Short mmCIF file of C-alpha atoms and ligand atoms in Angstrom, two decimals:
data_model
loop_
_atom_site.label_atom_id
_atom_site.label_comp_id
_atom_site.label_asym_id
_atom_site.label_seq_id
_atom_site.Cartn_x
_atom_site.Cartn_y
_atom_site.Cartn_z
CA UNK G 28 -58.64 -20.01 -34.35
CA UNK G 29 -58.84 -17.20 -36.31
CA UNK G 30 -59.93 -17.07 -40.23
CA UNK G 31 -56.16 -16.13 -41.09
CA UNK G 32 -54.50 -19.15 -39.24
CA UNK G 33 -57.78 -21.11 -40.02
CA UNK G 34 -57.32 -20.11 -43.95
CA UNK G 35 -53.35 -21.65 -43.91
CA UNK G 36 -54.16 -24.62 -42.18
CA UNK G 37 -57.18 -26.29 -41.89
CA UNK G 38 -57.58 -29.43 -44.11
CA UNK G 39 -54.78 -29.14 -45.63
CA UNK G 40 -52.46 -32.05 -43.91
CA UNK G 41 -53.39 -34.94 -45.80
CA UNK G 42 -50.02 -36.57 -46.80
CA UNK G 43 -49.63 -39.27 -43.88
CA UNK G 44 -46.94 -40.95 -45.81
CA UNK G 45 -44.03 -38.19 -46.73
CA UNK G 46 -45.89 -35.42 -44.42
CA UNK G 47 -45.53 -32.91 -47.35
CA UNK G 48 -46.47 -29.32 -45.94
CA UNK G 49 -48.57 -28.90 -49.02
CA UNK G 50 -51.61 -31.20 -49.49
CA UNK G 51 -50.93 -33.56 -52.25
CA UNK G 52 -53.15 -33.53 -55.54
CA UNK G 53 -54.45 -36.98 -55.85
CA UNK G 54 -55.12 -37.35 -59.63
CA UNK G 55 -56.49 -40.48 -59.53
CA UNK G 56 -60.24 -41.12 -60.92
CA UNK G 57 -60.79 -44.79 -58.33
CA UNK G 58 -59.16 -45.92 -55.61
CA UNK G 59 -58.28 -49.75 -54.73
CA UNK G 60 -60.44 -51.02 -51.74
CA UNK G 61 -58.25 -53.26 -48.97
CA UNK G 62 -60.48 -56.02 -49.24
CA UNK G 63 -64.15 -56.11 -50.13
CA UNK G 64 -65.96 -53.65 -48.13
CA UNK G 65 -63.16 -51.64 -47.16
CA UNK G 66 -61.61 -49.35 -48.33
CA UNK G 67 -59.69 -46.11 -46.71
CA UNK G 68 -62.21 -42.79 -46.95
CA UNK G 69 -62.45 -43.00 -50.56
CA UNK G 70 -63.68 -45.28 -53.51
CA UNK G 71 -64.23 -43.00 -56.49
CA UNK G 72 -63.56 -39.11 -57.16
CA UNK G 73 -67.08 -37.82 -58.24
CA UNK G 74 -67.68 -38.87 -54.78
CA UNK G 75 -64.78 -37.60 -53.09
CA UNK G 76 -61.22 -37.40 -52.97
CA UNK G 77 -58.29 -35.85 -50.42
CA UNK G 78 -57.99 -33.32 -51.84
CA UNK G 79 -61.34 -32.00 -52.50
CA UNK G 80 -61.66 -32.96 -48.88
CA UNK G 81 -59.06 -30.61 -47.84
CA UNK G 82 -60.82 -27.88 -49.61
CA UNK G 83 -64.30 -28.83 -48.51
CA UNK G 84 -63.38 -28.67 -44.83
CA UNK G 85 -61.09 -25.45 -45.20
CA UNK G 86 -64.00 -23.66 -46.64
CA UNK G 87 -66.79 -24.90 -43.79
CA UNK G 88 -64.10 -23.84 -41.36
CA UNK G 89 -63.85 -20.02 -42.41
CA UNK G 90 -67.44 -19.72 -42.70
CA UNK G 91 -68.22 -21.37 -38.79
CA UNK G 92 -69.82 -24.62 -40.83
CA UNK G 93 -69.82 -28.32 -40.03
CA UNK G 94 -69.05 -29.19 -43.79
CA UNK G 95 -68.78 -28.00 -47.40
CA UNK G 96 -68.95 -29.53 -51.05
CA UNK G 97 -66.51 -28.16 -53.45
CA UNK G 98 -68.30 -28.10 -57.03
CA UNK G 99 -66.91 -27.52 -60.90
CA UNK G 100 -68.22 -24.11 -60.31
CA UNK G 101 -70.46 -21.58 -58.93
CA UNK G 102 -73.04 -22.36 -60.67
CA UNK G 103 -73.00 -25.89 -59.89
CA UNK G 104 -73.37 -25.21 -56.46
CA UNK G 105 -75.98 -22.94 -57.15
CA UNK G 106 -77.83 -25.95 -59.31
CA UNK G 107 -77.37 -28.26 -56.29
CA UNK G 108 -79.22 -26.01 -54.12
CA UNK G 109 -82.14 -25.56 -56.37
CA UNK G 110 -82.31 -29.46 -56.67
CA UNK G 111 -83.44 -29.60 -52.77
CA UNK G 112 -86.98 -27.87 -54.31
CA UNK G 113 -89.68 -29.80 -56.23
CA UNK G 114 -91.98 -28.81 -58.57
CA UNK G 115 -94.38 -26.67 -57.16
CA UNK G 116 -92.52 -25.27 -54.89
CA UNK G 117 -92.28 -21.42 -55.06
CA UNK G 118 -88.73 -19.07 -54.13
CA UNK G 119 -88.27 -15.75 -53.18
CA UNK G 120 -85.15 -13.44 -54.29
CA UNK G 121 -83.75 -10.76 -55.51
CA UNK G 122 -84.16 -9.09 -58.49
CA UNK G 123 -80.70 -7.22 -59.06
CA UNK G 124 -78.73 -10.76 -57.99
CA UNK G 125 -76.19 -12.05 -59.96
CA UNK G 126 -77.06 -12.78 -63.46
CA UNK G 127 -76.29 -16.25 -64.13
CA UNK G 128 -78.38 -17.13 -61.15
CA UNK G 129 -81.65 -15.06 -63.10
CA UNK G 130 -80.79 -17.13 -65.39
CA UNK G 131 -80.42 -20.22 -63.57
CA UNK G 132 -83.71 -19.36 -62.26
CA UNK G 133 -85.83 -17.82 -64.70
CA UNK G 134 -84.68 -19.77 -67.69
CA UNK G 135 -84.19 -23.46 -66.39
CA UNK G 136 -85.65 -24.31 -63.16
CA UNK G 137 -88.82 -21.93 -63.63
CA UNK G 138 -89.55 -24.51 -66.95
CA UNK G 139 -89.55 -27.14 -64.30
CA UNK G 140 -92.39 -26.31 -62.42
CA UNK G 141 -90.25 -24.27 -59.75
CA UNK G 142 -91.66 -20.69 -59.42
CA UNK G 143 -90.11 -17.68 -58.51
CA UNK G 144 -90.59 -14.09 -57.31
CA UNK G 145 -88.01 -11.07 -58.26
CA UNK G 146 -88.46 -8.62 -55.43
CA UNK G 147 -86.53 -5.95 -54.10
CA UNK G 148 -84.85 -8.00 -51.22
CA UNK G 149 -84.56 -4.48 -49.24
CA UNK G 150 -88.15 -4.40 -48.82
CA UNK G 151 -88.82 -6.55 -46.02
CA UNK G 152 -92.70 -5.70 -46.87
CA UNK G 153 -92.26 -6.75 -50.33
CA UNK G 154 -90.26 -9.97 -49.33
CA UNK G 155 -93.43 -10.96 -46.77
CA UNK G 156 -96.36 -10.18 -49.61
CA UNK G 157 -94.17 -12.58 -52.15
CA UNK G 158 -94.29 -15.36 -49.71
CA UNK G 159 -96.52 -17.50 -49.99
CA UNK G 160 -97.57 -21.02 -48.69
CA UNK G 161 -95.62 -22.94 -51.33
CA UNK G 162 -92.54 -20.92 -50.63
CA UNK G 163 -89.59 -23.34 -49.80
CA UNK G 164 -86.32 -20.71 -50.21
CA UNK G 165 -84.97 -17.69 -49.29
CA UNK G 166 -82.28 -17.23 -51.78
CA UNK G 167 -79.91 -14.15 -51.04
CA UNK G 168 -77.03 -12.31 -52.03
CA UNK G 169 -75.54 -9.29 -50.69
CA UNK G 170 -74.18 -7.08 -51.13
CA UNK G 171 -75.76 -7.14 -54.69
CA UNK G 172 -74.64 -7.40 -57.98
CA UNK G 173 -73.17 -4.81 -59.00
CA UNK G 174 -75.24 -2.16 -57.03
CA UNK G 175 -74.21 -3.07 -53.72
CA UNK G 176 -77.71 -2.86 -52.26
CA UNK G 177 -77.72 -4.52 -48.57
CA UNK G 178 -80.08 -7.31 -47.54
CA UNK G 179 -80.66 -7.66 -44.00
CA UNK G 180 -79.86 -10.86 -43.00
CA UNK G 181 -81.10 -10.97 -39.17
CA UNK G 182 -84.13 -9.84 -40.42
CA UNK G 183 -84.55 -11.95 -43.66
CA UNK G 184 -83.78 -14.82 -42.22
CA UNK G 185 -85.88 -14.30 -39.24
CA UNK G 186 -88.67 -14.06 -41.69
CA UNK G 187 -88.04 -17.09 -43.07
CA UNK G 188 -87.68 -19.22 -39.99
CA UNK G 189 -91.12 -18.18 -38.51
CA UNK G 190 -92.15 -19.66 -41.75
CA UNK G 191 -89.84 -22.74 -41.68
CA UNK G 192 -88.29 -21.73 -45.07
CA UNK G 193 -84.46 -22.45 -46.03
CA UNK G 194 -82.36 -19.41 -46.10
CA UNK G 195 -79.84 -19.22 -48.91
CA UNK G 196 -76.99 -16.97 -49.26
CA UNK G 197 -74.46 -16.39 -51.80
CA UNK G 198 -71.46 -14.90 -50.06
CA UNK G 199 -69.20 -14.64 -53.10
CA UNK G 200 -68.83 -10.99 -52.84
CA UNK G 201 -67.67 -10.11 -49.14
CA UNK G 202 -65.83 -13.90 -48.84
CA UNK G 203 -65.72 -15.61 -45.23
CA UNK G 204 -63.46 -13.01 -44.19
CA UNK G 205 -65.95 -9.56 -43.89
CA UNK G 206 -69.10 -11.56 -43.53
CA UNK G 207 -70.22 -14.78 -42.14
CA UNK G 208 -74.07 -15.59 -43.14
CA UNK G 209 -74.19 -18.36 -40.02
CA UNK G 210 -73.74 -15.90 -37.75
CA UNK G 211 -77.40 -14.82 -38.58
CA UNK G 212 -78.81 -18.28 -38.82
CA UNK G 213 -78.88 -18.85 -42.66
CA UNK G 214 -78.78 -22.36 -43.39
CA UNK G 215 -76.80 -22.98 -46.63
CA UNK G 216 -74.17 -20.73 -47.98
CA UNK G 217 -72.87 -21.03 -51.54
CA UNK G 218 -69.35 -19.43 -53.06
CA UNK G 219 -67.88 -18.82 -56.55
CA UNK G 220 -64.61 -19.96 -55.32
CA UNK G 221 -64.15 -18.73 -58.54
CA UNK G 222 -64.09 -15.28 -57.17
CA UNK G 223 -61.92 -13.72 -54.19
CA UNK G 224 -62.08 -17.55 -52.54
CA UNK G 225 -59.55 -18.70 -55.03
CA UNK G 226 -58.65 -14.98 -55.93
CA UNK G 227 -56.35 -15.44 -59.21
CA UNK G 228 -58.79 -16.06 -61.96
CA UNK G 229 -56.79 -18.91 -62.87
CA UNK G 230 -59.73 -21.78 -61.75
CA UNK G 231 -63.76 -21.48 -61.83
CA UNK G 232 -65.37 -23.43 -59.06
CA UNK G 233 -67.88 -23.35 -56.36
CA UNK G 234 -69.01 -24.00 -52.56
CA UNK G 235 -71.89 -25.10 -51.04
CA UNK G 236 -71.71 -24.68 -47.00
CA UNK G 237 -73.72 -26.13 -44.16
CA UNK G 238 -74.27 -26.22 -40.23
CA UNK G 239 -76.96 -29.08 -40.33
CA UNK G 240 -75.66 -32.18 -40.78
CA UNK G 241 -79.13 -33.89 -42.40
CA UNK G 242 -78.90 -31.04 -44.91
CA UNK G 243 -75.18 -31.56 -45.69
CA UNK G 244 -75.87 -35.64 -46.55
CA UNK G 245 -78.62 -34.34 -48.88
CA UNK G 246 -76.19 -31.87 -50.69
CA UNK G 247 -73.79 -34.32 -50.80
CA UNK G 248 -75.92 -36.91 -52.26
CA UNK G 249 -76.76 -34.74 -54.94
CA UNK G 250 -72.98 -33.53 -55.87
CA UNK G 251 -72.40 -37.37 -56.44
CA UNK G 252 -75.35 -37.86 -58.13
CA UNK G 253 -75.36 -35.02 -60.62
CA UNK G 254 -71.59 -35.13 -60.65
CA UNK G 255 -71.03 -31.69 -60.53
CA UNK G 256 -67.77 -32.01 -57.74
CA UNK G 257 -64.57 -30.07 -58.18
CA UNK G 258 -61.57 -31.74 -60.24
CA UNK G 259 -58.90 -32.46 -57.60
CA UNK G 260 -56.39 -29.59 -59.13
CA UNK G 261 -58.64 -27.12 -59.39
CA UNK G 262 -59.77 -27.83 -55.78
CA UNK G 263 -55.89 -27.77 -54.95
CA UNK G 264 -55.49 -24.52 -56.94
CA UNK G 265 -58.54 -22.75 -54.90
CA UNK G 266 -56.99 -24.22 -51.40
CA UNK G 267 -53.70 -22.66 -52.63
CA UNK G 268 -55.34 -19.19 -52.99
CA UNK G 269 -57.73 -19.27 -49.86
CA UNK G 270 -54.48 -18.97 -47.61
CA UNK G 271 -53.80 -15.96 -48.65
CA UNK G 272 -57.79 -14.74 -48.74
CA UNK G 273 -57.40 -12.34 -45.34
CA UNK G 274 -54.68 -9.91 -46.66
CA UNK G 275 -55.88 -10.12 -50.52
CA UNK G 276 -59.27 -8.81 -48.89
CA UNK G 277 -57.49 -6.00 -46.96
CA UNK G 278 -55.96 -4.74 -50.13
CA UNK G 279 -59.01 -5.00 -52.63
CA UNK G 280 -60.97 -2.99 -49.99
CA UNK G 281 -58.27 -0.02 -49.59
CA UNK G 282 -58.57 0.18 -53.21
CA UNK G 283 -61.76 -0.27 -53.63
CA UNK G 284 -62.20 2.71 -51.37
CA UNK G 285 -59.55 4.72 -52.78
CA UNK G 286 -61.07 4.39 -56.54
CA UNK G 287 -64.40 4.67 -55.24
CA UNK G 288 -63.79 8.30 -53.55
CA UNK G 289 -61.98 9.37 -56.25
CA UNK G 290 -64.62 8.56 -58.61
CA UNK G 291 -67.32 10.43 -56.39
CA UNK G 292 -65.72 13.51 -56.31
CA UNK G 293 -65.08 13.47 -60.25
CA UNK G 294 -67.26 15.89 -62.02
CA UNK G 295 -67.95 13.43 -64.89
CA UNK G 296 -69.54 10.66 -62.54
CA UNK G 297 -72.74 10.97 -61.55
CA UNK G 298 -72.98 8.45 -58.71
CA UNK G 299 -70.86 6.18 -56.63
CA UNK G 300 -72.31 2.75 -55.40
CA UNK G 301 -69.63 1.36 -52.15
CA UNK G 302 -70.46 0.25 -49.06
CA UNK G 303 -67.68 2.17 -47.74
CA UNK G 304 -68.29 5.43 -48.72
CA UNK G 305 -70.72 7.56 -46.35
CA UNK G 306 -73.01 7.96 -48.93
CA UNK G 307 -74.06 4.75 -49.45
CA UNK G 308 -77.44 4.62 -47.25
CA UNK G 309 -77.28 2.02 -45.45
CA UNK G 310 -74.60 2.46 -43.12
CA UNK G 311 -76.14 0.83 -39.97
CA UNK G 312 -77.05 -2.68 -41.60
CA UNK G 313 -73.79 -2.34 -42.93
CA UNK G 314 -71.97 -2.08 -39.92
CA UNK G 315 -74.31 -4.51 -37.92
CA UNK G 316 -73.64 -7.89 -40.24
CA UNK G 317 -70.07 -7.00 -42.71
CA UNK G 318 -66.47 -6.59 -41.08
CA UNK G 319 -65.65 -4.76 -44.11
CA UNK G 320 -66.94 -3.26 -47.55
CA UNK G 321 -65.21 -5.64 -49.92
CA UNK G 322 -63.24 -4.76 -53.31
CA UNK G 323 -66.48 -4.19 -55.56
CA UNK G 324 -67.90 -1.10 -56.75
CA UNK G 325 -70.16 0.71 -59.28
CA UNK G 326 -70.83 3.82 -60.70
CA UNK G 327 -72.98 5.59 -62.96
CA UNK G 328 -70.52 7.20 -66.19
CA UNK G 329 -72.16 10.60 -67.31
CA UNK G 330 -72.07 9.43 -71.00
CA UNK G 331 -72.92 12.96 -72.61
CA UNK G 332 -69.68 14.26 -71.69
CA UNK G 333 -67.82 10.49 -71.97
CA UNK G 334 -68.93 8.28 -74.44
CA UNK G 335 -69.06 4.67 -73.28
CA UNK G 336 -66.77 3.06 -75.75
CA UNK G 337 -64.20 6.26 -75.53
CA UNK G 338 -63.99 5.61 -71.45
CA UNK G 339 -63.35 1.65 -72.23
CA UNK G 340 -60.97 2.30 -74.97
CA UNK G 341 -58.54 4.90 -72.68
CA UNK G 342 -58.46 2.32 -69.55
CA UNK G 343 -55.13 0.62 -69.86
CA UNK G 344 -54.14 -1.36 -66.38
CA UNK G 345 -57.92 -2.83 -65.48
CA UNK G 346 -58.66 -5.43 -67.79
CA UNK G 347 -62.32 -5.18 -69.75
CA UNK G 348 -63.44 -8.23 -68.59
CA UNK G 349 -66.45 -9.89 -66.63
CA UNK G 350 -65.52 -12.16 -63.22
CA UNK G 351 -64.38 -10.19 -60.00
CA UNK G 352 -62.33 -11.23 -57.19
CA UNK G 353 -58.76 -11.81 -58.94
CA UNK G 354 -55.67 -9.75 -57.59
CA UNK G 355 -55.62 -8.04 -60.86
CA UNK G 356 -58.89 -4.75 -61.45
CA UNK G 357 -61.27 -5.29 -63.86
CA UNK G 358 -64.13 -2.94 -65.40
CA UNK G 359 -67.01 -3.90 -67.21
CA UNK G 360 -70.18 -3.11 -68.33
CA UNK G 361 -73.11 -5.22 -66.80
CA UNK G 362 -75.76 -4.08 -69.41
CA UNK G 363 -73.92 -5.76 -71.98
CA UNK G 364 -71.80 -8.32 -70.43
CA UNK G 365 -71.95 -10.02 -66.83
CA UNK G 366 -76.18 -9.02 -66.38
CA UNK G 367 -76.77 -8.95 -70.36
CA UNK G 368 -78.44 -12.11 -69.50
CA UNK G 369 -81.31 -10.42 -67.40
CA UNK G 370 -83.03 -9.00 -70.40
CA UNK G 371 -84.32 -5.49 -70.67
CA UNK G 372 -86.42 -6.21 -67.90
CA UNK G 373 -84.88 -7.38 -65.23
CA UNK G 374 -82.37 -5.13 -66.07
CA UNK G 375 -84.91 -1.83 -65.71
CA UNK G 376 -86.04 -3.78 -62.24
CA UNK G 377 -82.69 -4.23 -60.67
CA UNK G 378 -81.50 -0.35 -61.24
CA UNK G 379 -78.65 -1.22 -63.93
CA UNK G 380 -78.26 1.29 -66.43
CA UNK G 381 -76.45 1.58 -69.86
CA UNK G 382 -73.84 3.87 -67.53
CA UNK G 383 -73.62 1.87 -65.16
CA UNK G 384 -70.15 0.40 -64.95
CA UNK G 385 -68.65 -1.99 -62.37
CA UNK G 386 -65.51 -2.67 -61.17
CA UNK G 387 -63.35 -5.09 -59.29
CA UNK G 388 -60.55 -4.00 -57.13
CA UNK G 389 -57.24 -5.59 -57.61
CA UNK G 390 -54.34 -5.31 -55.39
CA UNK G 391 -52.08 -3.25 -58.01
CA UNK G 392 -51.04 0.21 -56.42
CA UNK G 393 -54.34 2.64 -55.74
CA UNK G 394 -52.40 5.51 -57.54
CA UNK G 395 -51.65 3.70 -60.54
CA UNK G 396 -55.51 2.61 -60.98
CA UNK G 397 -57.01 6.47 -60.00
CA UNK G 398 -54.36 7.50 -63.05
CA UNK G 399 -56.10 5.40 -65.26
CA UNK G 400 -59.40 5.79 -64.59
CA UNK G 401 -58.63 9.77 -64.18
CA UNK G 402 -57.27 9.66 -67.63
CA UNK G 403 -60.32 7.71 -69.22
CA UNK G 404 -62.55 10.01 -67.60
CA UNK G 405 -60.82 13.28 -69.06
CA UNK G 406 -61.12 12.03 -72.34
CA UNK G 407 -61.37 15.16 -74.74
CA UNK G 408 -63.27 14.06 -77.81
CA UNK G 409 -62.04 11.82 -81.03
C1 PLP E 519 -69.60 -15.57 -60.48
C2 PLP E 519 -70.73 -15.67 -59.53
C3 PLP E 519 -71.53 -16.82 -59.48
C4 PLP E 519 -71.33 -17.97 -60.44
O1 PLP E 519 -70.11 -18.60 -60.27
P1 PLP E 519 -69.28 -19.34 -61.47
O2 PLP E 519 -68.08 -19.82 -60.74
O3 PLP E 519 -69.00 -18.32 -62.51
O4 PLP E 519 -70.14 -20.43 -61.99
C5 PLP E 519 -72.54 -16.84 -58.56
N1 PLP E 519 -72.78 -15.81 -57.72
C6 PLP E 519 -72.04 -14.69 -57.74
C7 PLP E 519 -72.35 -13.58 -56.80
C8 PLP E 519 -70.99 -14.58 -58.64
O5 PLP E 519 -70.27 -13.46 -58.67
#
């Protein structure tokens, strides 16, 4: 099937009593057993419930898994995944990936004897000299955050298996639909459903994906354990949105590369970071391992001739706001808000700037967004 049909249907027929089109929300925190030692699927929501399950096995489906967890949010997934490792145990990533998971990393599991190296996943030089023999995980995410640098993933993960070390890789930003991590032999994937999954920033939630089935039982031990699963309406709210995930992708991306060439041939930008403009360098990975370019996109603001808060204070349509994915644009500034939590540092190391600003694409009209930003960007003093 493919990921459009696959996105309306899979999972979601659950009702075996009315046959409801819809999958039902099951509010319900326990279920009754039949008799002792039976019971039908389900015993307790932190463990599971329909309609988690619908989600769970919608998601696995679009990204060519055997099974999925569906977690509070991204971050929770993200928290699961680091709770395979032990202390001692060393990881390798990025160091211009999203910035709650720096500071997932840096600031919680690196106090609990979990190390880390921050390298420029690009480098596949850099990538093998930070390996070493206590290196359990891969952990990438590309495109990145918000620079749209490229990993390789037939080569990263290539790396890694020679080694026997588990791949990683957050797909929030290109979604099931332009790029599909299994194809390239990772072996977990992890979402913010949060994000174009559920698409209406109305919900915060999270994904983590498998293909081996000994891996998925120890992912799903620990969603029970540290009882970090989605809430069934949420989970029903992010099912609701992923049907309509293939033609909300289409239209971020048009826009996305609508804004994006307007903004490189503006005089008052000084650079353009897309995937689907020509100038991004890496065409060739790009067109090897994504179906598309997705709805994010940064650029550098030349603040001598636009001060940062005057640019901000003209945009009317995109909301300033942090989060991506939703139907409606956003801008922000990742210095200050979505990366602030990198610290001058990591910020330098990643490439972010104080003009650096990113945006996500909504699905509004291209012309009305271009207006906006044109008139923010043509801002005359005072
Ligand atoms: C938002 C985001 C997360 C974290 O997800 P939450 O749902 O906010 O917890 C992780 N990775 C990426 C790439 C994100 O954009």
């Amino acid at each position: 099937m493919d990921i459009k049909t696959q996105s309306v249907h899979v999972g979601v027929s659950k009702d075996s009593a009315y046959h409801s089109v819809i999958t039902p929300i099951y509010p319900t925190s326990t279920f009754s057993f039949e008799r002792l030692g039976k019971h039908k699927g389900y015993d307790y929501t932190r463990s599971g419930n329909p309609t988690r399950s619908a989600l769970e096995e919608n998601i696995a489906a679009l990204e060519g898994g055997v099974g999925a967890s569906a977690t509070a949010t991204g971050m929770a997934a993200e928290t699961v995944v680091m709770f395979l490792l032990k202390p001692g145990d060393h990881v390798v990533t990025g160091n211009d990936i999203y910035g709650g998971s720096y500071r997932l990393f840096a600031k919680v599991f690196a106090h609990r004897g979990i190390s880390f190296s921050f390298v420029n996943m690009m480098d596949l030089d850099a990538i093998k000299k930070a390996i070493r023999a206590t290196t359990k995980m891969i952990w990438i995410e590309t495109p990145s955050n918000p620079l749209l640098h490229i990993v390789d993933l037939k080569a990263v993960i290539a790396l890694a298996k020679k080694r026997k070390i588990l791949t990683v890789v957050d797909n929030t930003f290109m979604s099931p639909y332009f790029q599909r991590p299994f194809d390239f032999g990772a072996d977990l994937i992890v979402h913010s459903t949060t994000k174009y999954l559920n698409g209406h920033s109305d919900v915060v939630g999270g994904a983590v994906v498998w293909r081996d089935k000994k891996l998925g039982k120890e992912i799903r031990f620990l969603v029970n354990a540290l009882g970090v699963s989605e809430a069934p309406f949420d989970a029903w709210l992010v099912l609701r949105g992923i049907k309509t995930l293939s033609y909300r992708m289409e239209a971020h991306q048009a826009n996305a590369l609508k804004i994006a060439t307007f903004l490189e041939s503006h005089p008052r930008v000084k650079k353009v970071y897309y995937p689907g403009l020509p100038s991004h360098p890496q065409q060739t990975l790009i067109r090897r391992q994504m179906k598309g370019y997705g709805g994010m996109l940064a650029f550098e603001l030349d603040t001598r001739k636009v001060p940062l808060d005057a640019f901000f204070k003209k945009i009317r349509i995109f909301h300033l706001a942090e989060s991506l994915g939703g139907v409606e644009s956003l801008i922000e500034h990742p210095c200050t808000m979505s990366h602030a939590s990198m610290g001058e540092d990591g910020l330098k190391a990643s490439g972010i700037t104080l003009e650096t600003i990113r945006i996500s694409a909504g699905i509004e009209d291209a012309r009305d967004l271009v207006e906006d930003l044109k008139r923010a960007l043509e801002y005359q003093g005072s």
